Amino acid sequence: AQGTTCGGLISDALNVESDSNRCNNMLGAEEVCCPGESDGCPVCVDGLTVDESTVLDEGRGRTCATLLEDALETDPDSNRCNNMKRSEAVCCPPPAEDPCPVCPGGITVDGATPVTDERTCDNLVSDAMLVESDDDVCESMLGLMETCCPEGSEAAAVATDAPVAPAVTTDAPVASPVAATDAPAAA
């Protein structure tokens, strides 16, 4: 395409089937637009784990989606790439090993229902997948889930209290080990 910039070509290529003639024609410009064997700055190589509209810099209109677009055109050995990689903590944090159990049975209201001024029920559930169940933030999230899954809140509260019940039950067995511990100490 005459008059097309490398940035425009790369952007257009995202919407072209890889086995098409148009793609083959675009590949002809690869040597000019993409010198070397770089595929750009390797940012979030396994994809985003947050919504692509997550804002990185409101003043500059930067989102996780624009981060990935810009990364395609960025030299992997550049300072710019190193700065872009710092955004991975926001755009592609790893999922929690033991995620916060917000709405374990699913949302029972419209996902767009607000839970705070900036977050919705959909956000709450997706955010919970990134927060460990024993984190203080999880406790706050569980307090908000009544808005998103009122029927599931009681079940989660019971499930959350479940570990507390054995602790109460454990009081009786603790007396036995204490007695057993007293015996060897006296012996």
Short mmCIF file of N, CA and C in Angstrom, two decimals:
data_model
loop_
_atom_site.label_atom_id
_atom_site.label_comp_id
_atom_site.label_asym_id
_atom_site.label_seq_id
_atom_site.Cartn_x
_atom_site.Cartn_y
_atom_site.Cartn_z
N ALA A 1 0.85 -1.18 0.00
CA ALA A 1 0.00 0.00 0.00
C ALA A 1 0.88 1.24 0.00
N GLN A 2 0.73 2.06 -1.02
CA GLN A 2 1.55 3.27 -1.12
C GLN A 2 1.15 4.26 -0.05
N GLY A 3 2.17 4.94 0.51
CA GLY A 3 1.90 5.95 1.52
C GLY A 3 1.63 5.39 2.90
N THR A 4 1.66 4.09 3.07
CA THR A 4 1.42 3.48 4.37
C THR A 4 2.69 3.53 5.20
N THR A 5 2.53 3.88 6.47
CA THR A 5 3.68 3.86 7.38
C THR A 5 3.85 2.47 7.94
N CYS A 6 5.02 2.22 8.52
CA CYS A 6 5.23 0.91 9.15
C CYS A 6 4.24 0.70 10.29
N GLY A 7 4.00 1.75 11.07
CA GLY A 7 3.04 1.64 12.16
C GLY A 7 1.65 1.30 11.66
N GLY A 8 1.25 1.95 10.56
CA GLY A 8 -0.05 1.66 9.97
C GLY A 8 -0.12 0.24 9.43
N LEU A 9 0.98 -0.19 8.81
CA LEU A 9 1.04 -1.55 8.28
C LEU A 9 0.91 -2.58 9.40
N ILE A 10 1.64 -2.35 10.49
CA ILE A 10 1.58 -3.28 11.63
C ILE A 10 0.18 -3.29 12.22
N SER A 11 -0.42 -2.13 12.35
CA SER A 11 -1.77 -2.04 12.90
C SER A 11 -2.77 -2.77 11.99
N ASP A 12 -2.65 -2.55 10.67
CA ASP A 12 -3.54 -3.22 9.72
C ASP A 12 -3.34 -4.73 9.74
N ALA A 13 -2.09 -5.16 9.93
CA ALA A 13 -1.77 -6.59 9.90
C ALA A 13 -2.50 -7.36 11.00
N LEU A 14 -2.85 -6.68 12.09
CA LEU A 14 -3.55 -7.35 13.18
C LEU A 14 -4.92 -7.86 12.75
N ASN A 15 -5.46 -7.28 11.66
CA ASN A 15 -6.80 -7.65 11.20
C ASN A 15 -6.79 -8.43 9.89
N VAL A 16 -5.64 -8.99 9.53
CA VAL A 16 -5.51 -9.72 8.27
C VAL A 16 -5.23 -11.19 8.57
N GLU A 17 -5.91 -12.06 7.87
CA GLU A 17 -5.69 -13.50 8.03
C GLU A 17 -4.27 -13.86 7.59
N SER A 18 -3.60 -14.69 8.38
CA SER A 18 -2.20 -15.01 8.11
C SER A 18 -1.99 -15.79 6.82
N ASP A 19 -3.00 -16.47 6.32
CA ASP A 19 -2.83 -17.26 5.10
C ASP A 19 -3.38 -16.55 3.85
N SER A 20 -3.62 -15.24 3.96
CA SER A 20 -4.18 -14.50 2.83
C SER A 20 -3.09 -13.90 1.95
N ASN A 21 -3.48 -13.55 0.71
CA ASN A 21 -2.55 -12.88 -0.21
C ASN A 21 -2.16 -11.52 0.35
N ARG A 22 -3.09 -10.84 0.99
CA ARG A 22 -2.78 -9.52 1.56
C ARG A 22 -1.68 -9.63 2.62
N CYS A 23 -1.75 -10.67 3.43
CA CYS A 23 -0.72 -10.88 4.44
C CYS A 23 0.63 -11.11 3.76
N ASN A 24 0.63 -11.95 2.72
CA ASN A 24 1.89 -12.20 2.00
C ASN A 24 2.48 -10.91 1.44
N ASN A 25 1.61 -10.02 0.93
CA ASN A 25 2.08 -8.73 0.41
C ASN A 25 2.65 -7.89 1.55
N MET A 26 2.00 -7.90 2.68
CA MET A 26 2.46 -7.12 3.84
C MET A 26 3.82 -7.64 4.31
N LEU A 27 4.02 -8.94 4.26
CA LEU A 27 5.29 -9.53 4.70
C LEU A 27 6.47 -9.01 3.88
N GLY A 28 6.18 -8.55 2.66
CA GLY A 28 7.24 -7.99 1.82
C GLY A 28 7.85 -6.73 2.44
N ALA A 29 7.09 -6.02 3.26
CA ALA A 29 7.58 -4.80 3.90
C ALA A 29 8.24 -5.10 5.25
N GLU A 30 8.22 -6.34 5.67
CA GLU A 30 8.74 -6.71 6.98
C GLU A 30 10.21 -6.32 7.15
N GLU A 31 11.00 -6.53 6.11
CA GLU A 31 12.43 -6.23 6.21
C GLU A 31 12.67 -4.73 6.45
N VAL A 32 11.83 -3.88 5.84
CA VAL A 32 11.97 -2.44 6.02
C VAL A 32 11.41 -2.01 7.37
N CYS A 33 10.23 -2.50 7.70
CA CYS A 33 9.53 -2.07 8.92
C CYS A 33 10.03 -2.77 10.18
N CYS A 34 10.53 -3.95 10.03
CA CYS A 34 10.93 -4.73 11.20
C CYS A 34 12.33 -5.29 10.99
N PRO A 35 13.34 -4.44 10.94
CA PRO A 35 14.69 -4.96 10.72
C PRO A 35 15.10 -5.91 11.85
N GLY A 36 15.90 -6.87 11.51
CA GLY A 36 16.29 -7.87 12.51
C GLY A 36 15.18 -8.90 12.64
N GLU A 37 15.31 -9.73 13.63
CA GLU A 37 14.35 -10.80 13.80
C GLU A 37 13.41 -10.53 14.96
N SER A 38 13.31 -9.29 15.37
CA SER A 38 12.51 -8.93 16.53
C SER A 38 11.02 -8.93 16.21
N ASP A 39 10.23 -9.38 17.14
CA ASP A 39 8.78 -9.27 17.05
C ASP A 39 8.32 -8.13 17.95
N GLY A 40 9.22 -7.21 18.22
CA GLY A 40 8.89 -6.10 19.09
C GLY A 40 9.25 -6.42 20.53
N CYS A 41 8.83 -5.53 21.39
CA CYS A 41 9.11 -5.68 22.82
C CYS A 41 8.21 -6.76 23.41
N PRO A 42 8.78 -7.77 24.05
CA PRO A 42 7.96 -8.87 24.60
C PRO A 42 7.26 -8.47 25.91
N VAL A 43 6.09 -7.85 25.76
CA VAL A 43 5.29 -7.43 26.90
C VAL A 43 4.03 -8.29 26.94
N CYS A 44 3.71 -8.84 28.09
CA CYS A 44 2.50 -9.67 28.26
C CYS A 44 2.40 -10.72 27.15
N VAL A 45 3.45 -11.50 26.98
CA VAL A 45 3.52 -12.46 25.87
C VAL A 45 2.42 -13.53 25.93
N ASP A 46 1.87 -13.79 27.11
CA ASP A 46 0.77 -14.76 27.22
C ASP A 46 -0.59 -14.08 27.19
N GLY A 47 -0.60 -12.78 26.89
CA GLY A 47 -1.86 -12.05 26.79
C GLY A 47 -2.18 -11.27 28.05
N LEU A 48 -3.18 -10.41 27.94
CA LEU A 48 -3.62 -9.60 29.06
C LEU A 48 -4.42 -10.46 30.04
N THR A 49 -4.30 -10.18 31.32
CA THR A 49 -5.13 -10.86 32.32
C THR A 49 -6.10 -9.87 32.96
N VAL A 50 -6.14 -8.66 32.41
CA VAL A 50 -7.10 -7.64 32.84
C VAL A 50 -7.79 -7.12 31.59
N ASP A 51 -8.82 -6.32 31.76
CA ASP A 51 -9.53 -5.73 30.64
C ASP A 51 -8.57 -4.85 29.84
N GLU A 52 -8.67 -4.93 28.51
CA GLU A 52 -7.75 -4.17 27.67
C GLU A 52 -7.90 -2.66 27.84
N SER A 53 -9.03 -2.20 28.38
CA SER A 53 -9.24 -0.77 28.58
C SER A 53 -8.66 -0.28 29.91
N THR A 54 -7.99 -1.17 30.66
CA THR A 54 -7.36 -0.76 31.92
C THR A 54 -6.39 0.38 31.64
N VAL A 55 -6.57 1.47 32.37
CA VAL A 55 -5.81 2.69 32.13
C VAL A 55 -4.44 2.63 32.79
N LEU A 56 -3.40 2.97 32.01
CA LEU A 56 -2.04 3.07 32.52
C LEU A 56 -1.67 4.53 32.77
N ASP A 57 -2.08 5.40 31.86
CA ASP A 57 -1.78 6.83 31.97
C ASP A 57 -2.94 7.59 31.35
N GLU A 58 -3.84 8.07 32.20
CA GLU A 58 -5.05 8.72 31.72
C GLU A 58 -4.73 9.96 30.89
N GLY A 59 -3.76 10.74 31.34
CA GLY A 59 -3.41 11.97 30.64
C GLY A 59 -2.94 11.74 29.21
N ARG A 60 -2.29 10.63 28.97
CA ARG A 60 -1.77 10.30 27.63
C ARG A 60 -2.65 9.29 26.91
N GLY A 61 -3.76 8.89 27.53
CA GLY A 61 -4.66 7.94 26.89
C GLY A 61 -4.08 6.55 26.75
N ARG A 62 -3.17 6.18 27.63
CA ARG A 62 -2.50 4.88 27.56
C ARG A 62 -3.33 3.82 28.30
N THR A 63 -3.56 2.73 27.61
CA THR A 63 -4.26 1.58 28.20
C THR A 63 -3.42 0.34 27.97
N CYS A 64 -3.88 -0.77 28.51
CA CYS A 64 -3.17 -2.03 28.27
C CYS A 64 -3.21 -2.39 26.78
N ALA A 65 -4.30 -2.06 26.10
CA ALA A 65 -4.39 -2.35 24.67
C ALA A 65 -3.36 -1.53 23.89
N THR A 66 -3.21 -0.23 24.21
CA THR A 66 -2.23 0.58 23.48
C THR A 66 -0.81 0.15 23.83
N LEU A 67 -0.61 -0.36 25.04
CA LEU A 67 0.71 -0.88 25.42
C LEU A 67 1.11 -2.01 24.46
N LEU A 68 0.20 -2.95 24.21
CA LEU A 68 0.52 -4.07 23.33
C LEU A 68 0.75 -3.61 21.90
N GLU A 69 -0.05 -2.64 21.44
CA GLU A 69 0.13 -2.12 20.09
C GLU A 69 1.51 -1.46 19.95
N ASP A 70 1.85 -0.61 20.92
CA ASP A 70 3.14 0.09 20.87
C ASP A 70 4.31 -0.89 21.01
N ALA A 71 4.12 -1.94 21.77
CA ALA A 71 5.19 -2.91 21.99
C ALA A 71 5.60 -3.59 20.68
N LEU A 72 4.65 -3.77 19.77
CA LEU A 72 4.97 -4.40 18.49
C LEU A 72 6.00 -3.60 17.70
N GLU A 73 6.02 -2.28 17.91
CA GLU A 73 6.91 -1.40 17.16
C GLU A 73 8.15 -0.99 17.96
N THR A 74 8.39 -1.62 19.09
CA THR A 74 9.46 -1.20 19.99
C THR A 74 10.59 -2.22 20.02
N ASP A 75 11.80 -1.72 19.89
CA ASP A 75 13.00 -2.55 19.94
C ASP A 75 13.10 -3.23 21.31
N PRO A 76 13.24 -4.56 21.35
CA PRO A 76 13.29 -5.26 22.64
C PRO A 76 14.49 -4.90 23.50
N ASP A 77 15.52 -4.31 22.92
CA ASP A 77 16.71 -3.94 23.68
C ASP A 77 16.72 -2.47 24.10
N SER A 78 15.62 -1.78 23.88
CA SER A 78 15.58 -0.34 24.15
C SER A 78 15.13 -0.04 25.59
N ASN A 79 15.43 1.16 26.03
CA ASN A 79 14.94 1.63 27.33
C ASN A 79 13.42 1.70 27.32
N ARG A 80 12.86 2.07 26.17
CA ARG A 80 11.39 2.14 26.05
C ARG A 80 10.77 0.77 26.35
N CYS A 81 11.37 -0.27 25.84
CA CYS A 81 10.86 -1.63 26.10
C CYS A 81 10.96 -1.95 27.59
N ASN A 82 12.09 -1.62 28.20
CA ASN A 82 12.23 -1.87 29.64
C ASN A 82 11.15 -1.14 30.42
N ASN A 83 10.82 0.10 30.03
CA ASN A 83 9.75 0.85 30.70
C ASN A 83 8.39 0.20 30.46
N MET A 84 8.17 -0.30 29.25
CA MET A 84 6.91 -0.96 28.93
C MET A 84 6.72 -2.21 29.80
N LYS A 85 7.79 -2.94 30.03
CA LYS A 85 7.71 -4.17 30.83
C LYS A 85 7.25 -3.89 32.26
N ARG A 86 7.49 -2.67 32.74
CA ARG A 86 7.02 -2.32 34.08
C ARG A 86 5.49 -2.32 34.17
N SER A 87 4.83 -2.17 33.04
CA SER A 87 3.37 -2.16 33.01
C SER A 87 2.78 -3.57 33.07
N GLU A 88 3.62 -4.58 32.96
CA GLU A 88 3.11 -5.96 33.03
C GLU A 88 2.42 -6.24 34.37
N ALA A 89 2.89 -5.60 35.44
CA ALA A 89 2.28 -5.82 36.75
C ALA A 89 0.82 -5.37 36.75
N VAL A 90 0.48 -4.40 35.90
CA VAL A 90 -0.89 -3.90 35.81
C VAL A 90 -1.68 -4.67 34.75
N CYS A 91 -1.07 -4.89 33.59
CA CYS A 91 -1.79 -5.44 32.45
C CYS A 91 -1.85 -6.97 32.39
N CYS A 92 -0.87 -7.63 32.96
CA CYS A 92 -0.87 -9.09 32.87
C CYS A 92 -0.32 -9.74 34.14
N PRO A 93 -0.88 -9.34 35.30
CA PRO A 93 -0.42 -9.99 36.51
C PRO A 93 -0.82 -11.47 36.48
N PRO A 94 -0.03 -12.33 37.10
CA PRO A 94 -0.39 -13.75 37.10
C PRO A 94 -1.62 -13.99 37.96
N PRO A 95 -2.44 -14.99 37.62
CA PRO A 95 -3.59 -15.30 38.47
C PRO A 95 -3.12 -15.81 39.84
N ALA A 96 -3.96 -15.62 40.82
CA ALA A 96 -3.65 -16.07 42.18
C ALA A 96 -3.62 -17.60 42.22
N GLU A 97 -2.78 -18.16 43.09
CA GLU A 97 -2.75 -19.62 43.26
C GLU A 97 -4.02 -20.10 43.95
N ASP A 98 -4.50 -19.32 44.93
CA ASP A 98 -5.74 -19.63 45.65
C ASP A 98 -6.60 -18.37 45.60
N PRO A 99 -7.32 -18.16 44.47
CA PRO A 99 -8.02 -16.89 44.27
C PRO A 99 -9.14 -16.64 45.28
N CYS A 100 -9.38 -15.36 45.51
CA CYS A 100 -10.45 -14.90 46.40
C CYS A 100 -11.78 -15.43 45.87
N PRO A 101 -12.57 -16.12 46.70
CA PRO A 101 -13.80 -16.77 46.22
C PRO A 101 -15.01 -15.83 46.13
N VAL A 102 -14.89 -14.78 45.34
CA VAL A 102 -16.00 -13.86 45.14
C VAL A 102 -16.99 -14.49 44.17
N CYS A 103 -18.25 -14.57 44.58
CA CYS A 103 -19.33 -15.12 43.76
C CYS A 103 -18.95 -16.47 43.14
N PRO A 104 -18.64 -17.47 43.96
CA PRO A 104 -18.20 -18.76 43.42
C PRO A 104 -19.24 -19.42 42.51
N GLY A 105 -20.51 -19.08 42.71
CA GLY A 105 -21.57 -19.64 41.86
C GLY A 105 -21.90 -18.74 40.68
N GLY A 106 -21.16 -17.66 40.51
CA GLY A 106 -21.40 -16.73 39.42
C GLY A 106 -22.17 -15.50 39.87
N ILE A 107 -22.16 -14.50 39.03
CA ILE A 107 -22.88 -13.25 39.30
C ILE A 107 -24.36 -13.50 39.05
N THR A 108 -25.21 -13.00 39.95
CA THR A 108 -26.66 -13.20 39.79
C THR A 108 -27.37 -11.90 39.45
N VAL A 109 -26.60 -10.85 39.14
CA VAL A 109 -27.16 -9.57 38.69
C VAL A 109 -26.44 -9.18 37.40
N ASP A 110 -26.83 -8.06 36.81
CA ASP A 110 -26.16 -7.56 35.61
C ASP A 110 -24.69 -7.28 35.96
N GLY A 111 -23.77 -7.77 35.14
CA GLY A 111 -22.35 -7.60 35.39
C GLY A 111 -21.91 -6.15 35.44
N ALA A 112 -22.69 -5.25 34.83
CA ALA A 112 -22.36 -3.82 34.82
C ALA A 112 -22.81 -3.11 36.09
N THR A 113 -23.42 -3.86 37.03
CA THR A 113 -23.87 -3.26 38.28
C THR A 113 -22.67 -2.72 39.04
N PRO A 114 -22.71 -1.43 39.42
CA PRO A 114 -21.55 -0.86 40.13
C PRO A 114 -21.43 -1.38 41.56
N VAL A 115 -20.19 -1.62 41.98
CA VAL A 115 -19.93 -2.00 43.38
C VAL A 115 -19.16 -0.88 44.09
N THR A 116 -18.45 -0.05 43.31
CA THR A 116 -17.79 1.16 43.81
C THR A 116 -17.97 2.21 42.71
N ASP A 117 -17.43 3.38 42.91
CA ASP A 117 -17.55 4.43 41.90
C ASP A 117 -16.89 4.04 40.59
N GLU A 118 -15.86 3.18 40.64
CA GLU A 118 -15.10 2.84 39.45
C GLU A 118 -15.19 1.39 39.02
N ARG A 119 -15.73 0.50 39.84
CA ARG A 119 -15.72 -0.94 39.55
C ARG A 119 -17.14 -1.50 39.48
N THR A 120 -17.29 -2.52 38.63
CA THR A 120 -18.58 -3.21 38.46
C THR A 120 -18.47 -4.63 39.00
N CYS A 121 -19.59 -5.34 38.97
CA CYS A 121 -19.57 -6.74 39.41
C CYS A 121 -18.64 -7.57 38.52
N ASP A 122 -18.66 -7.33 37.20
CA ASP A 122 -17.74 -8.04 36.31
C ASP A 122 -16.30 -7.79 36.73
N ASN A 123 -15.97 -6.51 37.03
CA ASN A 123 -14.62 -6.17 37.48
C ASN A 123 -14.28 -6.89 38.77
N LEU A 124 -15.22 -6.91 39.72
CA LEU A 124 -14.98 -7.52 41.02
C LEU A 124 -14.60 -8.99 40.87
N VAL A 125 -15.34 -9.71 40.06
CA VAL A 125 -15.08 -11.14 39.87
C VAL A 125 -13.74 -11.36 39.16
N SER A 126 -13.46 -10.58 38.10
CA SER A 126 -12.18 -10.77 37.40
C SER A 126 -11.01 -10.33 38.27
N ASP A 127 -11.18 -9.25 39.04
CA ASP A 127 -10.12 -8.80 39.95
C ASP A 127 -9.85 -9.85 41.02
N ALA A 128 -10.90 -10.52 41.48
CA ALA A 128 -10.76 -11.52 42.55
C ALA A 128 -9.86 -12.68 42.12
N MET A 129 -9.81 -12.97 40.83
CA MET A 129 -8.97 -14.06 40.34
C MET A 129 -7.48 -13.74 40.49
N LEU A 130 -7.16 -12.45 40.71
CA LEU A 130 -5.78 -12.02 40.84
C LEU A 130 -5.36 -11.81 42.29
N VAL A 131 -6.31 -12.00 43.21
CA VAL A 131 -6.05 -11.73 44.63
C VAL A 131 -6.10 -13.05 45.41
N GLU A 132 -5.09 -13.28 46.22
CA GLU A 132 -5.05 -14.50 47.04
C GLU A 132 -6.16 -14.47 48.10
N SER A 133 -6.71 -15.63 48.41
CA SER A 133 -7.83 -15.72 49.35
C SER A 133 -7.47 -15.28 50.76
N ASP A 134 -6.18 -15.35 51.12
CA ASP A 134 -5.79 -14.95 52.48
C ASP A 134 -5.31 -13.49 52.54
N ASP A 135 -5.48 -12.75 51.45
CA ASP A 135 -5.07 -11.33 51.39
C ASP A 135 -6.16 -10.46 52.03
N ASP A 136 -5.78 -9.39 52.69
CA ASP A 136 -6.75 -8.47 53.29
C ASP A 136 -7.68 -7.88 52.23
N VAL A 137 -7.18 -7.69 51.02
CA VAL A 137 -8.01 -7.16 49.94
C VAL A 137 -9.16 -8.12 49.64
N CYS A 138 -8.91 -9.41 49.75
CA CYS A 138 -9.96 -10.40 49.52
C CYS A 138 -11.11 -10.20 50.50
N GLU A 139 -10.78 -9.95 51.74
CA GLU A 139 -11.82 -9.73 52.75
C GLU A 139 -12.71 -8.56 52.34
N SER A 140 -12.11 -7.50 51.85
CA SER A 140 -12.89 -6.34 51.38
C SER A 140 -13.75 -6.72 50.18
N MET A 141 -13.19 -7.52 49.27
CA MET A 141 -13.93 -7.94 48.08
C MET A 141 -15.13 -8.79 48.48
N LEU A 142 -14.92 -9.69 49.43
CA LEU A 142 -16.03 -10.55 49.88
C LEU A 142 -17.15 -9.70 50.47
N GLY A 143 -16.80 -8.57 51.09
CA GLY A 143 -17.81 -7.66 51.63
C GLY A 143 -18.64 -7.00 50.54
N LEU A 144 -18.10 -6.89 49.33
CA LEU A 144 -18.81 -6.26 48.22
C LEU A 144 -19.66 -7.23 47.41
N MET A 145 -19.42 -8.51 47.57
CA MET A 145 -20.06 -9.47 46.67
C MET A 145 -21.57 -9.60 46.89
N GLU A 146 -22.08 -9.16 48.03
CA GLU A 146 -23.53 -9.23 48.25
C GLU A 146 -24.28 -8.47 47.16
N THR A 147 -23.66 -7.43 46.60
CA THR A 147 -24.27 -6.67 45.52
C THR A 147 -24.33 -7.50 44.24
N CYS A 148 -23.35 -8.33 44.01
CA CYS A 148 -23.22 -9.04 42.73
C CYS A 148 -23.84 -10.44 42.73
N CYS A 149 -23.87 -11.07 43.87
CA CYS A 149 -24.41 -12.44 43.93
C CYS A 149 -25.07 -12.63 45.30
N PRO A 150 -26.19 -11.93 45.52
CA PRO A 150 -26.82 -11.98 46.84
C PRO A 150 -27.09 -13.41 47.33
N GLU A 151 -27.52 -14.30 46.42
CA GLU A 151 -27.77 -15.67 46.84
C GLU A 151 -26.47 -16.39 47.18
N GLY A 152 -25.39 -16.10 46.47
CA GLY A 152 -24.12 -16.75 46.69
C GLY A 152 -23.37 -16.22 47.90
N SER A 153 -23.75 -15.04 48.38
CA SER A 153 -23.04 -14.43 49.51
C SER A 153 -23.15 -15.28 50.76
N GLU A 154 -24.37 -15.79 51.01
CA GLU A 154 -24.56 -16.61 52.21
C GLU A 154 -23.75 -17.89 52.13
N ALA A 155 -23.75 -18.52 50.97
CA ALA A 155 -22.98 -19.76 50.81
C ALA A 155 -21.50 -19.49 51.01
N ALA A 156 -21.01 -18.38 50.46
CA ALA A 156 -19.59 -18.06 50.61
C ALA A 156 -19.28 -17.73 52.07
N ALA A 157 -20.22 -17.07 52.73
CA ALA A 157 -20.00 -16.73 54.14
C ALA A 157 -19.90 -18.02 54.96
N VAL A 158 -20.78 -18.97 54.65
CA VAL A 158 -20.73 -20.25 55.35
C VAL A 158 -19.41 -20.95 55.02
N ALA A 159 -19.02 -20.91 53.72
CA ALA A 159 -17.77 -21.55 53.32
C ALA A 159 -16.58 -20.86 53.98
N THR A 160 -16.65 -19.53 54.09
CA THR A 160 -15.55 -18.79 54.72
C THR A 160 -15.50 -19.10 56.20
N ASP A 161 -16.67 -19.30 56.83
CA ASP A 161 -16.70 -19.61 58.25
C ASP A 161 -16.29 -21.06 58.51
N ALA A 162 -16.34 -21.89 57.48
CA ALA A 162 -16.02 -23.30 57.67
C ALA A 162 -14.66 -23.52 58.34
N PRO A 163 -13.61 -22.81 57.92
CA PRO A 163 -12.33 -23.03 58.60
C PRO A 163 -12.37 -22.59 60.06
N VAL A 164 -13.26 -21.64 60.38
CA VAL A 164 -13.35 -21.19 61.77
C VAL A 164 -13.98 -22.27 62.63
N ALA A 165 -14.98 -23.00 62.07
CA ALA A 165 -15.65 -24.04 62.85
C ALA A 165 -14.67 -25.11 63.33
N PRO A 166 -13.78 -25.63 62.45
CA PRO A 166 -12.82 -26.60 62.96
C PRO A 166 -11.92 -26.02 64.03
N ALA A 167 -11.63 -24.73 63.96
CA ALA A 167 -10.79 -24.13 64.99
C ALA A 167 -11.49 -24.20 66.34
N VAL A 168 -12.82 -24.00 66.32
CA VAL A 168 -13.58 -24.10 67.57
C VAL A 168 -13.60 -25.55 68.00
N THR A 169 -13.83 -26.46 67.04
CA THR A 169 -13.84 -27.88 67.35
C THR A 169 -12.46 -28.32 67.82
N THR A 170 -11.42 -27.68 67.28
CA THR A 170 -10.06 -28.04 67.63
C THR A 170 -9.76 -27.73 69.09
N ASP A 171 -10.54 -26.83 69.71
CA ASP A 171 -10.29 -26.49 71.11
C ASP A 171 -10.36 -27.75 71.99
N ALA A 172 -11.32 -28.61 71.70
CA ALA A 172 -11.42 -29.83 72.50
C ALA A 172 -10.20 -30.73 72.29
N PRO A 173 -9.82 -31.01 71.01
CA PRO A 173 -8.62 -31.84 70.83
C PRO A 173 -7.35 -31.17 71.35
N VAL A 174 -7.32 -29.83 71.37
CA VAL A 174 -6.13 -29.16 71.87
C VAL A 174 -5.92 -29.53 73.34
N ALA A 175 -7.02 -29.73 74.07
CA ALA A 175 -6.90 -30.10 75.49
C ALA A 175 -6.17 -31.43 75.61
N SER A 176 -6.46 -32.35 74.68
CA SER A 176 -5.79 -33.64 74.75
C SER A 176 -4.30 -33.53 74.51
N PRO A 177 -3.86 -32.83 73.41
CA PRO A 177 -2.42 -32.72 73.22
C PRO A 177 -1.76 -31.95 74.36
N VAL A 178 -2.45 -30.97 74.94
CA VAL A 178 -1.86 -30.23 76.04
C VAL A 178 -1.67 -31.19 77.21
N ALA A 179 -2.68 -32.04 77.44
CA ALA A 179 -2.55 -33.01 78.52
C ALA A 179 -1.41 -33.97 78.21
N ALA A 180 -1.33 -34.39 76.93
CA ALA A 180 -0.26 -35.30 76.54
C ALA A 180 1.09 -34.59 76.67
N THR A 181 1.12 -33.29 76.35
CA THR A 181 2.36 -32.52 76.47
C THR A 181 2.73 -32.38 77.94
N ASP A 182 1.70 -32.22 78.82
CA ASP A 182 1.97 -32.11 80.26
C ASP A 182 2.58 -33.40 80.78
N ALA A 183 2.07 -34.52 80.25
CA ALA A 183 2.57 -35.80 80.74
C ALA A 183 4.07 -35.97 80.48
N PRO A 184 4.56 -35.73 79.23
CA PRO A 184 5.99 -35.87 79.03
C PRO A 184 6.80 -34.84 79.80
N ALA A 185 6.21 -33.65 80.03
CA ALA A 185 6.95 -32.64 80.77
C ALA A 185 7.11 -33.07 82.22
N ALA A 186 6.06 -33.72 82.77
CA ALA A 186 6.12 -34.17 84.15
C ALA A 186 7.05 -35.38 84.27
N ALA A 187 7.14 -36.18 83.22
CA ALA A 187 7.94 -37.39 83.28
C ALA A 187 9.41 -37.16 83.27
#
